[in-house]
mmCIF file of C-alpha atoms in Angstrom:
data_model
loop_
_atom_site.group_PDB
_atom_site.id
_atom_site.type_symbol
_atom_site.label_atom_id
_atom_site.label_comp_id
_atom_site.label_asym_id
_atom_site.label_seq_id
_atom_site.Cartn_x
_atom_site.Cartn_y
_atom_site.Cartn_z
ATOM 1 C CA MET T 17 103.502 87.433 122.951
ATOM 2 C CA SER T 18 104.707 89.701 125.863
ATOM 3 C CA HIS T 19 103.458 88.658 129.755
ATOM 4 C CA PRO T 20 100.460 91.106 130.766
ATOM 5 C CA ARG T 21 102.388 91.758 134.354
ATOM 6 C CA ASP T 22 105.901 92.824 132.222
ATOM 7 C CA PHE T 23 104.512 96.204 131.775
ATOM 8 C CA ASP T 24 101.779 99.422 131.086
ATOM 9 C CA PRO T 25 100.157 98.749 128.464
ATOM 10 C CA THR T 26 98.586 101.491 127.883
ATOM 11 C CA THR T 27 101.585 103.231 127.973
ATOM 12 C CA VAL T 28 102.494 101.230 124.164
ATOM 13 C CA PRO T 29 102.600 103.053 121.404
ATOM 14 C CA ILE T 30 101.049 102.433 118.656
ATOM 15 C CA LYS T 31 103.385 103.009 115.413
ATOM 16 C CA PRO T 32 101.918 102.728 111.453
ATOM 17 C CA ALA T 33 103.492 99.769 109.295
ATOM 18 C CA ALA T 34 102.847 98.785 106.153
ATOM 19 C CA THR T 35 103.274 95.719 104.443
ATOM 20 C CA VAL T 36 103.195 94.160 101.021
ATOM 21 C CA MET T 37 102.466 90.772 98.676
ATOM 22 C CA LEU T 38 104.469 90.141 95.672
ATOM 23 C CA VAL T 39 102.156 88.311 93.297
ATOM 24 C CA ARG T 40 103.249 86.324 90.559
ATOM 25 C CA ASP T 41 101.693 83.587 88.079
ATOM 26 C CA VAL T 42 102.552 79.844 88.643
ATOM 27 C CA GLN T 43 105.809 78.841 86.868
ATOM 28 C CA PRO T 44 105.697 78.094 83.167
ATOM 29 C CA GLY T 45 104.286 73.825 83.180
ATOM 30 C CA ALA T 46 102.455 73.740 86.868
ATOM 31 C CA ALA T 47 98.949 74.895 88.329
ATOM 32 C CA ALA T 48 97.366 77.166 87.687
ATOM 33 C CA GLY T 49 97.717 79.515 90.669
ATOM 34 C CA VAL T 50 99.997 82.077 92.457
ATOM 35 C CA GLU T 51 102.707 82.438 93.746
ATOM 36 C CA VAL T 52 103.465 85.092 96.762
ATOM 37 C CA PHE T 53 106.843 86.313 97.957
ATOM 38 C CA MET T 54 107.701 85.777 102.071
ATOM 39 C CA LEU T 55 110.531 86.332 104.031
ATOM 40 C CA ARG T 56 112.220 84.728 107.346
ATOM 41 C CA ARG T 57 112.974 87.663 109.761
ATOM 42 C CA THR T 58 116.499 87.344 111.647
ATOM 43 C CA LEU T 59 116.720 85.317 114.378
ATOM 44 C CA ASN T 60 118.049 88.514 116.116
ATOM 45 C CA ALA T 61 114.851 90.450 115.480
ATOM 46 C CA VAL T 62 113.055 92.339 118.725
ATOM 47 C CA PHE T 63 109.690 91.213 116.831
ATOM 48 C CA GLY T 64 108.560 88.769 114.948
ATOM 49 C CA SER T 65 112.144 86.793 114.909
ATOM 50 C CA GLY T 66 111.843 83.900 112.998
ATOM 51 C CA MET T 67 108.878 84.150 111.680
ATOM 52 C CA TYR T 68 107.541 84.340 107.882
ATOM 53 C CA VAL T 69 106.657 87.463 106.946
ATOM 54 C CA PHE T 70 106.097 90.144 103.595
ATOM 55 C CA PRO T 71 108.717 92.879 103.240
ATOM 56 C CA GLY T 72 107.301 95.525 105.845
ATOM 57 C CA GLY T 73 108.035 97.609 107.791
ATOM 58 C CA ARG T 74 107.528 101.344 109.818
ATOM 59 C CA VAL T 75 105.598 104.356 108.103
ATOM 60 C CA GLU T 76 108.411 107.236 108.712
ATOM 61 C CA THR T 77 107.828 110.784 109.266
ATOM 62 C CA SER T 78 108.959 111.484 106.341
ATOM 63 C CA ASP T 79 107.496 110.190 104.252
ATOM 64 C CA GLY T 80 104.998 112.287 104.314
ATOM 65 C CA THR T 81 101.221 113.561 106.403
ATOM 66 C CA ASP T 82 98.712 112.466 103.705
ATOM 67 C CA ILE T 83 97.882 108.910 105.553
ATOM 68 C CA ASP T 84 97.201 106.679 102.730
ATOM 69 C CA ARG T 85 99.754 108.108 100.563
ATOM 70 C CA ALA T 86 102.857 107.981 103.642
ATOM 71 C CA HIS T 87 102.032 103.870 104.160
ATOM 72 C CA ARG T 88 102.288 103.323 100.263
ATOM 73 C CA LEU T 89 105.679 104.965 100.373
ATOM 74 C CA ALA T 90 106.536 102.774 102.601
ATOM 75 C CA ALA T 91 105.456 99.704 102.044
ATOM 76 C CA ILE T 92 106.949 100.386 98.655
ATOM 77 C CA ARG T 93 110.296 101.062 100.429
ATOM 78 C CA GLU T 94 110.641 98.197 102.534
ATOM 79 C CA CYS T 95 109.933 96.156 99.458
ATOM 80 C CA TYR T 96 113.307 97.833 98.298
ATOM 81 C CA GLU T 97 115.524 97.616 100.969
ATOM 82 C CA GLU T 98 113.444 94.186 101.855
ATOM 83 C CA ALA T 99 113.149 92.457 99.137
ATOM 84 C CA GLY T 100 115.128 94.210 96.792
ATOM 85 C CA VAL T 101 112.088 94.243 94.832
ATOM 86 C CA LEU T 102 111.719 98.634 93.334
ATOM 87 C CA LEU T 103 108.201 99.420 92.484
ATOM 88 C CA ALA T 104 108.682 102.204 89.887
ATOM 89 C CA HIS T 105 107.604 102.918 86.342
ATOM 90 C CA ASP T 106 109.933 104.580 83.930
ATOM 91 C CA THR T 107 108.793 107.398 81.797
ATOM 92 C CA ASP T 108 106.850 104.947 79.016
ATOM 93 C CA GLY T 109 104.909 103.795 82.143
ATOM 94 C CA ALA T 110 107.387 100.205 81.988
ATOM 95 C CA THR T 111 108.347 98.792 85.054
ATOM 96 C CA VAL T 112 111.921 98.869 86.094
ATOM 97 C CA VAL T 113 114.034 95.832 85.618
ATOM 98 C CA ASP T 114 116.918 93.997 86.245
ATOM 99 C CA GLY T 115 120.106 95.892 85.612
ATOM 100 C CA HIS T 116 118.996 99.589 86.154
ATOM 101 C CA GLU T 117 121.092 101.929 87.846
ATOM 102 C CA ALA T 118 118.806 103.149 90.580
ATOM 103 C CA LEU T 119 118.362 99.330 91.727
ATOM 104 C CA GLY T 120 122.369 99.587 92.929
ATOM 105 C CA GLU T 121 121.217 101.846 95.968
ATOM 106 C CA ARG T 122 119.883 99.505 97.970
ATOM 107 C CA ILE T 123 122.269 99.434 100.395
ATOM 108 C CA GLY T 124 121.760 103.501 100.918
ATOM 109 C CA VAL T 125 117.923 103.683 100.507
ATOM 110 C CA ASN T 126 118.727 100.605 103.176
ATOM 111 C CA ASP T 127 121.383 102.634 106.230
ATOM 112 C CA GLY T 128 118.896 106.114 105.140
ATOM 113 C CA SER T 129 121.527 108.062 103.054
ATOM 114 C CA VAL T 130 119.059 107.697 100.035
ATOM 115 C CA ASP T 131 115.704 109.015 99.901
ATOM 116 C CA LEU T 132 113.997 106.275 97.387
ATOM 117 C CA GLU T 133 110.953 109.341 96.096
ATOM 118 C CA GLN T 134 115.242 111.372 95.302
ATOM 119 C CA LEU T 135 116.786 108.232 94.080
ATOM 120 C CA CYS T 136 114.064 107.518 91.879
ATOM 121 C CA SER T 137 113.551 111.023 91.066
ATOM 122 C CA ARG T 138 117.104 111.063 89.697
ATOM 123 C CA HIS T 139 116.263 108.119 87.730
ATOM 124 C CA GLY T 140 113.486 109.533 85.422
ATOM 125 C CA LEU T 141 110.829 106.965 87.556
ATOM 126 C CA THR T 142 107.666 107.368 89.442
ATOM 127 C CA LEU T 143 107.175 105.089 92.797
ATOM 128 C CA GLY T 144 104.206 102.607 92.169
ATOM 129 C CA LEU T 145 102.687 104.116 94.968
ATOM 130 C CA ASP T 146 98.847 103.330 92.841
ATOM 131 C CA ASP T 147 100.507 99.594 91.784
ATOM 132 C CA LEU T 148 99.338 98.668 95.286
ATOM 133 C CA VAL T 149 95.738 97.719 96.579
ATOM 134 C CA TRP T 150 95.110 97.591 99.713
ATOM 135 C CA VAL T 151 93.836 94.598 101.740
ATOM 136 C CA SER T 152 93.693 94.132 104.893
ATOM 137 C CA HIS T 153 93.966 96.099 108.397
ATOM 138 C CA TRP T 154 95.811 95.394 111.606
ATOM 139 C CA VAL T 155 96.568 96.156 114.738
ATOM 140 C CA THR T 156 98.561 94.533 117.721
ATOM 141 C CA PRO T 157 96.512 93.201 120.166
ATOM 142 C CA VAL T 158 96.865 95.183 123.353
ATOM 143 C CA ARG T 159 99.481 93.933 125.818
ATOM 144 C CA GLU T 160 101.785 93.039 123.513
ATOM 145 C CA ALA T 161 105.341 95.001 124.334
ATOM 146 C CA ARG T 162 105.407 96.689 120.495
ATOM 147 C CA ARG T 163 102.066 97.229 118.827
ATOM 148 C CA PHE T 164 102.122 98.294 115.161
ATOM 149 C CA ASP T 165 98.151 100.142 112.464
ATOM 150 C CA THR T 166 99.840 97.994 109.560
ATOM 151 C CA ARG T 167 97.865 98.455 106.215
ATOM 152 C CA PHE T 168 98.943 95.481 103.586
ATOM 153 C CA TYR T 169 98.774 95.814 100.199
ATOM 154 C CA LEU T 170 98.485 93.681 97.552
ATOM 155 C CA VAL T 171 100.656 94.052 93.714
ATOM 156 C CA PRO T 172 102.287 92.202 91.430
ATOM 157 C CA ALA T 173 105.589 91.585 90.559
ATOM 158 C CA PRO T 174 107.580 93.185 88.432
ATOM 159 C CA ALA T 175 108.755 91.280 85.400
ATOM 160 C CA GLY T 176 112.364 91.383 84.740
ATOM 161 C CA GLN T 177 112.850 92.372 88.495
ATOM 162 C CA HIS T 178 114.686 89.066 90.580
ATOM 163 C CA SER T 179 113.909 89.271 94.156
ATOM 164 C CA VAL T 180 115.820 88.550 97.594
ATOM 165 C CA HIS T 181 116.257 88.976 100.905
ATOM 166 C CA ASP T 182 118.552 91.559 102.728
ATOM 167 C CA ASP T 183 120.547 88.957 104.679
ATOM 168 C CA THR T 184 120.184 91.736 107.206
ATOM 169 C CA GLU T 185 117.118 92.413 108.867
ATOM 170 C CA THR T 186 115.839 88.705 106.645
ATOM 171 C CA ILE T 187 117.710 85.239 106.986
ATOM 172 C CA ALA T 188 115.705 84.212 103.959
ATOM 173 C CA SER T 189 113.210 83.967 101.494
ATOM 174 C CA LEU T 190 110.902 82.356 98.649
ATOM 175 C CA TRP T 191 107.534 82.451 96.242
ATOM 176 C CA ILE T 192 105.440 79.567 97.199
ATOM 177 C CA ARG T 193 101.518 79.091 96.523
ATOM 178 C CA PRO T 194 99.667 80.275 99.475
ATOM 179 C CA ALA T 195 98.993 77.437 99.667
ATOM 180 C CA ASP T 196 101.545 75.386 101.078
ATOM 181 C CA ALA T 197 102.442 78.160 102.961
ATOM 182 C CA LEU T 198 99.440 77.572 105.032
ATOM 183 C CA ALA T 199 100.423 73.377 105.068
ATOM 184 C CA ARG T 200 103.553 74.313 105.929
ATOM 185 C CA GLU T 201 102.657 76.579 109.074
ATOM 186 C CA GLU T 202 100.318 73.811 110.042
ATOM 187 C CA ARG T 203 103.046 71.188 110.362
ATOM 188 C CA GLY T 204 104.859 73.801 112.186
ATOM 189 C CA GLU T 205 107.926 74.659 109.462
ATOM 190 C CA LEU T 206 107.124 78.548 108.871
ATOM 191 C CA ASN T 207 106.200 79.967 111.823
ATOM 192 C CA MET T 208 104.018 83.258 111.092
ATOM 193 C CA MET T 209 101.708 86.072 112.896
ATOM 194 C CA PRO T 210 98.048 86.294 112.417
ATOM 195 C CA PRO T 211 97.787 88.923 110.320
ATOM 196 C CA THR T 212 100.284 86.322 107.154
ATOM 197 C CA ILE T 213 97.798 82.788 108.027
ATOM 198 C CA PHE T 214 94.465 85.689 106.618
ATOM 199 C CA ILE T 215 96.526 87.140 103.801
ATOM 200 C CA LEU T 216 96.904 83.515 102.862
ATOM 201 C CA LYS T 217 93.757 82.371 103.387
ATOM 202 C CA PHE T 218 92.551 85.533 101.063
ATOM 203 C CA LEU T 219 95.233 84.074 98.063
ATOM 204 C CA VAL T 220 94.433 80.541 98.253
ATOM 205 C CA GLY T 221 92.715 79.376 95.489
ATOM 206 C CA PHE T 222 93.484 82.562 93.465
ATOM 207 C CA SER T 223 94.407 81.752 89.249
ATOM 208 C CA SER T 224 96.040 83.866 89.114
ATOM 209 C CA VAL T 225 98.930 87.139 89.151
ATOM 210 C CA VAL T 226 94.973 89.237 86.863
ATOM 211 C CA ASP T 227 92.376 86.921 88.889
ATOM 212 C CA ALA T 228 94.066 87.690 92.712
ATOM 213 C CA MET T 229 94.317 91.739 92.222
ATOM 214 C CA ASP T 230 90.853 91.966 90.437
ATOM 215 C CA GLY T 231 89.725 89.674 93.783
ATOM 216 C CA ALA T 232 91.939 92.917 95.876
ATOM 217 C CA ARG T 233 90.532 95.807 93.804
ATOM 218 C CA ALA T 234 86.499 93.888 94.945
ATOM 219 C CA LEU T 235 86.553 94.213 98.480
ATOM 220 C CA PRO T 236 85.577 96.927 100.624
ATOM 221 C CA SER T 237 87.837 99.428 102.611
ATOM 222 C CA PRO T 238 88.777 97.327 104.696
ATOM 223 C CA GLU T 239 88.323 97.033 108.772
ATOM 224 C CA VAL T 240 89.747 97.037 111.488
ATOM 225 C CA ILE T 241 91.032 94.350 113.083
ATOM 226 C CA LEU T 242 92.002 93.790 116.544
ATOM 227 C CA PRO T 243 92.946 90.809 117.755
ATOM 228 C CA ARG T 244 92.399 89.670 120.848
ATOM 229 C CA VAL T 245 94.615 87.963 123.247
ATOM 230 C CA ARG T 246 93.916 84.411 124.459
ATOM 231 C CA TRP T 247 95.577 84.220 127.928
ATOM 232 C CA ASP T 248 95.818 80.326 130.400
ATOM 233 C CA ALA T 249 94.837 80.772 134.125
ATOM 234 C CA ASP T 250 98.162 81.388 135.071
ATOM 235 C CA GLY T 251 98.499 84.235 132.682
ATOM 236 C CA LYS T 252 100.735 82.534 130.281
ATOM 237 C CA PRO T 253 99.081 83.405 125.721
ATOM 238 C CA LEU T 254 98.318 80.711 125.062
ATOM 239 C CA GLY T 255 96.814 83.042 120.795
ATOM 240 C CA VAL T 256 94.866 84.865 119.129
ATOM 241 C CA SER T 257 91.338 85.460 118.200
ATOM 242 C CA ILE T 258 90.033 87.901 115.200
ATOM 243 C CA PRO T 259 86.261 89.177 114.679
ATOM 244 C CA GLY T 260 84.345 85.817 113.111
ATOM 245 C CA ASP T 261 86.453 83.305 116.240
ATOM 246 C CA ASP T 262 83.999 81.399 118.354
ATOM 247 C CA ASP T 263 85.572 83.227 121.559
ATOM 248 C CA TYR T 264 86.150 86.723 120.006
ATOM 249 C CA ASP T 265 83.505 88.764 121.329
ATOM 250 C CA SER T 266 84.066 86.276 125.572
ATOM 251 C CA LEU T 267 87.834 87.487 125.702
ATOM 252 C CA PRO T 268 88.565 91.079 126.753
ATOM 253 C CA ALA T 269 89.427 93.695 124.463
ATOM 254 C CA GLY T 270 92.401 95.369 126.872
#
């Protein structure tokens, strides 16, 4: 977090962003439950360096003016760029599997030389926009040097596609049970931002991907969560509070 006197917080633009949680059933032989795919951001990142996150990034102007569609498109593009997973269907409705020609253009999509929608069109694919279920909506706290208005989506990981970090923006990846991720965060092994922890807590307890997706679809339309920063007497950040925390209403909104 940034020091409150480093800059004028009223001048910081809030940029739209989208994040996607890929979930799969645990491997055969293990107790029932789901695993979620997580990435570690590069240590050189200007935002969230070294943090464990879900695939995600900014919504681009080229994503269009339809707000809902633009966020979903951004989530799918970032999932392909960062996790190598293309959320798309062929003409028979089947999801893309390893070996498909479209999966060979990840670098081009990442550097902007290949348009994702045009790529899918060339290969007769349809983006899985409707596969994504919107489960949470966060805005970065006031006084942060970079602020994002982020929608979080849940989607089943396509069977037959392997996920791997891009080794550029992200330097490590893992599939992990939400409860295990939270335990490792508590032990200081995985550093995470508050929205990531919040989503992991939501995913704990689901017995399968079907169960998780049903639970996500049953949620009401997400309300915006605007965390408030806790500061010590010297103006240093101590953490954040979210609606429902005991001290939230007593903390300054700006």
